[in-house]
């Protein structure tokens, strides 16, 4: 697939990417150039508050690309570092937010019971502390949840996270879970998985999300969409996600891109 296919003329956004990570240090300028040519107007770049190299690289990314806004958090995979002191996770996030004028969200935060890299109890405590921080900072939250649906919704409810709202990133649940997300006023962000032939249930979710709750993302460097599957993903590929959703809904890619851009601007106030 050549670069020519990116010239669709539609404005798009990437609601979730990790381009301050080590995978993009070598050719960052080229990645940003392709994203610009793909007409990305905004990108939410995730910074892990516990990763000093990524936070430092975030500065270079922001200088190179004015479309960038940041979401800062401690990922559930890293929650184990804060066992016994979960409040320290929120403190680390707060310190990075305080230094970062482009911070627009707290995340990604949540629960991952698929990998279970940190004990579940610790993941939950670190998740809670960061929701509380986001409420103090009045920032929306970017949620990562995998095989932890009930605990995720229980904690969001107990912490009254609906006050700040946010997004379930890289949504992979079924329609019933999608409805739970919509019922609490959160947004659903779809990634390249929606282009995978076997993701049948997710394709149904893509049809049911109201346009004013839909976001699109790459989760770069992960999850390259068809036909790039298996290679490093990058923000320009979000066009494929918009196209796939449009095709499923019998809609135009332009209206998907436009809706996602509007939702991004409302949620992350760029
Ligand atoms: Zn994630
Ligand atoms: Zn991510």
Coordinates of C-alpha atoms and ligand atoms in Angstrom, one line a residue:
X1 CA 0.0 0.0 0.0
X2 CA 1.7 3.2 -1.2
X3 CA 1.6 6.6 0.5
X4 CA -0.7 7.8 -2.2
X5 CA -3.6 6.0 -0.6
X6 CA -3.4 8.3 2.4
X7 CA -4.4 11.3 0.3
X8 CA -8.1 11.0 1.0
X9 CA -8.7 14.6 1.8
X10 CA -10.5 13.9 5.1
X11 CA -9.5 15.4 8.4
X12 CA -8.8 12.8 11.0
X13 CA -7.5 12.5 14.5
X14 CA -5.6 9.8 16.4
X15 CA -7.1 9.6 19.9
X16 CA -4.4 7.3 21.3
X17 CA -0.8 6.7 20.2
X18 CA 2.6 6.1 21.9
X19 CA 4.9 8.0 19.5
X20 CA 7.1 9.3 22.4
X21 CA 8.2 5.7 22.8
X22 CA 11.5 4.2 21.7
X23 CA 10.1 2.8 18.5
X24 CA 9.8 6.3 17.0
X25 CA 13.0 8.0 18.1
X26 CA 14.9 7.1 14.9
X27 CA 12.5 8.4 12.3
X28 CA 10.1 10.7 14.2
X29 CA 10.2 13.4 11.6
X30 CA 9.2 11.0 8.8
X31 CA 6.4 9.6 10.9
X32 CA 5.0 13.1 11.7
X33 CA 5.4 14.1 8.0
X34 CA 3.2 11.2 6.9
X35 CA 0.7 12.0 9.7
X36 CA 0.5 15.6 8.4
X37 CA 0.0 14.4 4.8
X38 CA -2.7 12.1 6.0
X39 CA -4.5 15.2 7.3
X40 CA -4.3 14.4 11.0
X41 CA -5.4 17.6 12.9
X42 CA -4.9 16.2 16.4
X43 CA -3.2 13.3 18.1
X44 CA -3.4 12.4 21.8
X45 CA 0.1 11.1 22.7
X46 CA 0.2 8.9 25.8
X47 CA 3.1 9.5 28.2
X48 CA 3.8 6.9 31.0
X49 CA 4.5 9.0 34.1
X50 CA 6.9 6.4 35.4
X51 CA 9.0 6.4 32.3
X52 CA 11.4 9.4 32.4
X53 CA 12.7 8.7 28.9
X54 CA 9.2 8.8 27.4
X55 CA 8.3 12.0 29.2
X56 CA 11.5 13.7 27.9
X57 CA 10.9 12.5 24.4
X58 CA 7.3 13.9 24.7
X59 CA 8.9 17.4 24.6
X60 CA 10.6 16.6 21.3
X61 CA 7.4 15.2 19.8
X62 CA 5.4 18.3 20.9
X63 CA 8.0 20.6 19.4
X64 CA 8.0 18.7 16.1
X65 CA 4.2 18.5 15.7
X66 CA 1.7 21.1 16.9
X67 CA -1.2 18.6 16.6
X68 CA 0.0 16.9 19.8
X69 CA -1.8 16.9 23.1
X70 CA -0.8 14.6 26.0
X71 CA -2.5 12.1 28.2
X72 CA -0.4 11.2 31.2
X73 CA -0.9 8.2 33.5
X74 CA 0.5 5.0 35.0
X75 CA -0.5 2.0 32.9
X76 CA -2.0 -1.0 34.7
X77 CA 1.0 -3.1 33.5
X78 CA 3.2 -0.8 35.6
X79 CA 1.0 -0.6 38.7
X80 CA 3.2 -3.1 40.5
X81 CA 5.9 -0.5 40.9
X82 CA 3.5 1.3 43.3
X83 CA 2.5 -1.7 45.4
X84 CA 2.1 -0.6 49.0
X85 CA 2.1 3.1 47.9
X86 CA -0.6 3.5 45.2
X87 CA -0.9 7.2 46.0
X88 CA 2.6 7.6 44.7
X89 CA 1.4 6.7 41.2
X90 CA -1.0 9.6 41.2
X91 CA 1.8 11.8 42.6
X92 CA 4.1 10.8 39.7
X93 CA 1.3 11.6 37.2
X94 CA 0.5 14.9 38.9
X95 CA 4.2 16.0 38.8
X96 CA 4.3 15.4 35.0
X97 CA 1.0 17.1 34.4
X98 CA 2.2 20.1 36.4
X99 CA 5.1 20.5 34.0
X100 CA 3.2 19.9 30.8
X101 CA 0.9 22.6 29.4
X102 CA -0.3 20.3 26.7
X103 CA -1.7 17.7 29.2
X104 CA -5.4 17.2 28.4
X105 CA -6.2 13.8 30.0
X106 CA -5.1 11.3 32.6
X107 CA -4.3 7.9 31.1
X108 CA -3.9 5.4 30.1
X109 CA -5.2 4.0 33.4
X110 CA -7.3 1.0 34.2
X111 CA -7.2 -2.8 34.7
X112 CA -5.6 -5.5 32.6
X113 CA -6.5 -9.0 33.9
X114 CA -5.4 -10.6 30.6
X115 CA -1.7 -10.2 31.3
X116 CA -1.9 -9.7 35.1
X117 CA 1.5 -8.0 35.2
X118 CA 0.6 -6.5 38.5
X119 CA -1.6 -8.0 41.3
X120 CA -5.2 -7.1 40.7
X121 CA -5.7 -5.5 44.0
X122 CA -2.7 -3.2 43.3
X123 CA -4.0 -2.4 39.8
X124 CA -7.3 -1.4 41.3
X125 CA -5.7 0.9 43.9
X126 CA -3.5 2.6 41.4
X127 CA -6.6 3.0 39.1
X128 CA -8.6 4.6 41.9
X129 CA -5.9 7.0 42.9
X130 CA -5.5 8.2 39.3
X131 CA -9.3 8.7 38.9
X132 CA -9.2 10.9 42.0
X133 CA -6.3 12.9 40.6
X134 CA -8.1 13.4 37.3
X135 CA -11.1 14.7 39.2
X136 CA -8.9 17.1 41.2
X137 CA -7.3 18.2 37.9
X138 CA -10.6 18.2 36.1
X139 CA -9.2 16.1 33.3
X140 CA -11.0 13.3 31.4
X141 CA -9.6 9.8 31.7
X142 CA -8.3 7.4 29.1
X143 CA -9.2 3.9 30.2
X144 CA -7.4 0.7 29.3
X145 CA -9.4 -2.4 30.3
X146 CA -9.0 -6.0 29.4
X147 CA -10.9 -8.9 30.8
X148 CA -11.8 -6.7 33.7
X149 CA -15.2 -5.4 32.7
X150 CA -17.1 -5.7 36.0
X151 CA -14.3 -4.3 38.2
X152 CA -13.7 -1.4 35.8
X153 CA -17.4 -0.3 35.8
X154 CA -17.6 -0.9 39.6
X155 CA -14.6 1.4 40.3
X156 CA -15.8 4.1 37.9
X157 CA -19.1 4.1 39.7
X158 CA -17.6 4.1 43.2
X159 CA -15.2 6.9 42.3
X160 CA -18.0 8.8 40.5
X161 CA -15.8 9.1 37.4
X162 CA -18.8 10.2 35.3
X163 CA -18.1 13.7 36.7
X164 CA -15.0 13.9 34.4
X165 CA -15.9 11.4 31.7
X166 CA -13.4 10.1 29.1
X167 CA -12.9 7.3 26.7
X168 CA -12.5 3.5 26.7
X169 CA -9.5 3.3 24.4
X170 CA -9.0 0.4 22.0
X171 CA -12.4 -0.9 22.8
X172 CA -12.7 -4.6 22.3
X173 CA -15.8 -5.5 24.2
X174 CA -19.1 -6.7 22.9
X175 CA -22.3 -4.7 22.2
X176 CA -23.5 -5.1 25.8
X177 CA -20.3 -3.7 27.2
X178 CA -20.5 -0.9 24.6
X179 CA -23.9 0.0 25.8
X180 CA -22.6 0.1 29.4
X181 CA -19.9 2.6 28.2
X182 CA -22.5 4.8 26.5
X183 CA -24.9 4.6 29.5
X184 CA -22.3 6.2 31.8
X185 CA -21.5 8.9 29.2
X186 CA -18.1 7.8 28.2
X187 CA -16.7 7.6 24.6
X188 CA -15.7 4.5 22.7
X189 CA -12.4 4.7 20.7
X190 CA -11.9 2.1 18.0
X191 CA -8.5 0.9 16.8
X192 CA -7.3 -1.1 13.8
X193 CA -8.7 -4.3 15.2
X194 CA -12.0 -3.2 13.6
X195 CA -10.3 -4.0 10.2
X196 CA -9.4 -7.5 11.2
X197 CA -11.7 -10.1 9.4
X198 CA -12.4 -12.1 12.5
X199 CA -13.4 -9.1 14.7
X200 CA -17.1 -9.7 13.9
X201 CA -18.6 -8.5 17.2
X202 CA -16.4 -5.4 17.2
X203 CA -17.7 -4.6 13.7
X204 CA -21.2 -4.7 15.3
X205 CA -20.1 -2.3 18.0
X206 CA -18.7 0.0 15.3
X207 CA -22.2 0.2 13.8
X208 CA -23.9 1.0 17.1
X209 CA -21.8 3.8 18.6
X210 CA -23.5 7.2 18.1
X211 CA -21.4 9.6 16.1
X212 CA -21.1 12.0 19.0
X213 CA -19.4 9.3 21.2
X214 CA -17.0 7.9 18.6
X215 CA -13.2 8.2 18.6
X216 CA -10.7 6.6 16.4
X217 CA -7.1 5.7 17.2
X218 CA -4.1 3.7 16.1
X219 CA -2.5 2.8 19.5
X220 CA 0.8 3.1 17.6
X221 CA 3.2 1.3 17.5
X222 CA 0.7 -1.6 18.2
X223 CA -2.2 -2.9 16.2
X224 CA -1.4 -2.0 12.6
X225 CA -4.6 -2.3 10.6
X226 CA -5.1 -4.4 7.5
X227 CA -3.2 -4.3 5.1
X228 CA -0.3 -3.2 7.4
X229 CA -0.9 -5.9 10.0
X230 CA 2.3 -7.1 11.7
X231 CA 4.4 -4.0 11.0
X232 CA 4.9 -1.0 13.3
X233 CA 1.8 1.0 13.4
X234 CA 1.8 4.8 13.0
X235 CA -0.7 7.7 13.3
X236 CA -1.2 8.1 9.5
X237 CA -2.9 4.6 9.5
X238 CA -5.8 6.0 11.4
X239 CA -7.3 6.8 8.0
X240 CA -7.8 3.0 7.5
X241 CA -9.8 2.9 10.8
X242 CA -12.0 5.7 9.6
X243 CA -12.6 4.0 6.3
X244 CA -13.4 0.7 7.8
X245 CA -15.9 2.1 10.2
X246 CA -17.5 4.2 7.4
X247 CA -17.8 1.1 5.3
X248 CA -19.5 -0.9 8.1
X249 CA -22.0 1.9 8.7
X250 CA -22.7 2.7 5.1
X251 CA -21.3 6.1 5.8
X252 CA -18.7 8.4 4.2
X253 CA -15.2 8.4 5.7
X254 CA -15.5 12.2 5.8
X255 CA -18.3 12.1 8.3
X256 CA -16.5 9.6 10.5
X257 CA -13.3 11.7 10.5
X258 CA -15.3 14.9 11.2
X259 CA -17.3 13.3 14.1
X260 CA -14.1 12.0 15.7
X261 CA -12.4 15.4 15.3
X262 CA -15.4 17.2 16.9
X263 CA -15.4 14.7 19.8
X264 CA -11.6 15.0 20.2
X265 CA -11.9 18.8 20.4
X266 CA -14.8 18.7 22.9
X267 CA -13.1 16.1 25.2
X268 CA -9.5 17.1 25.0
X269 CA -10.1 20.9 24.3
X270 CA -7.1 21.3 22.1
Ligands
LIG1 ZN1 -4.1 0.3 26.3
LIG2 ZN1 -2.0 2.6 24.6

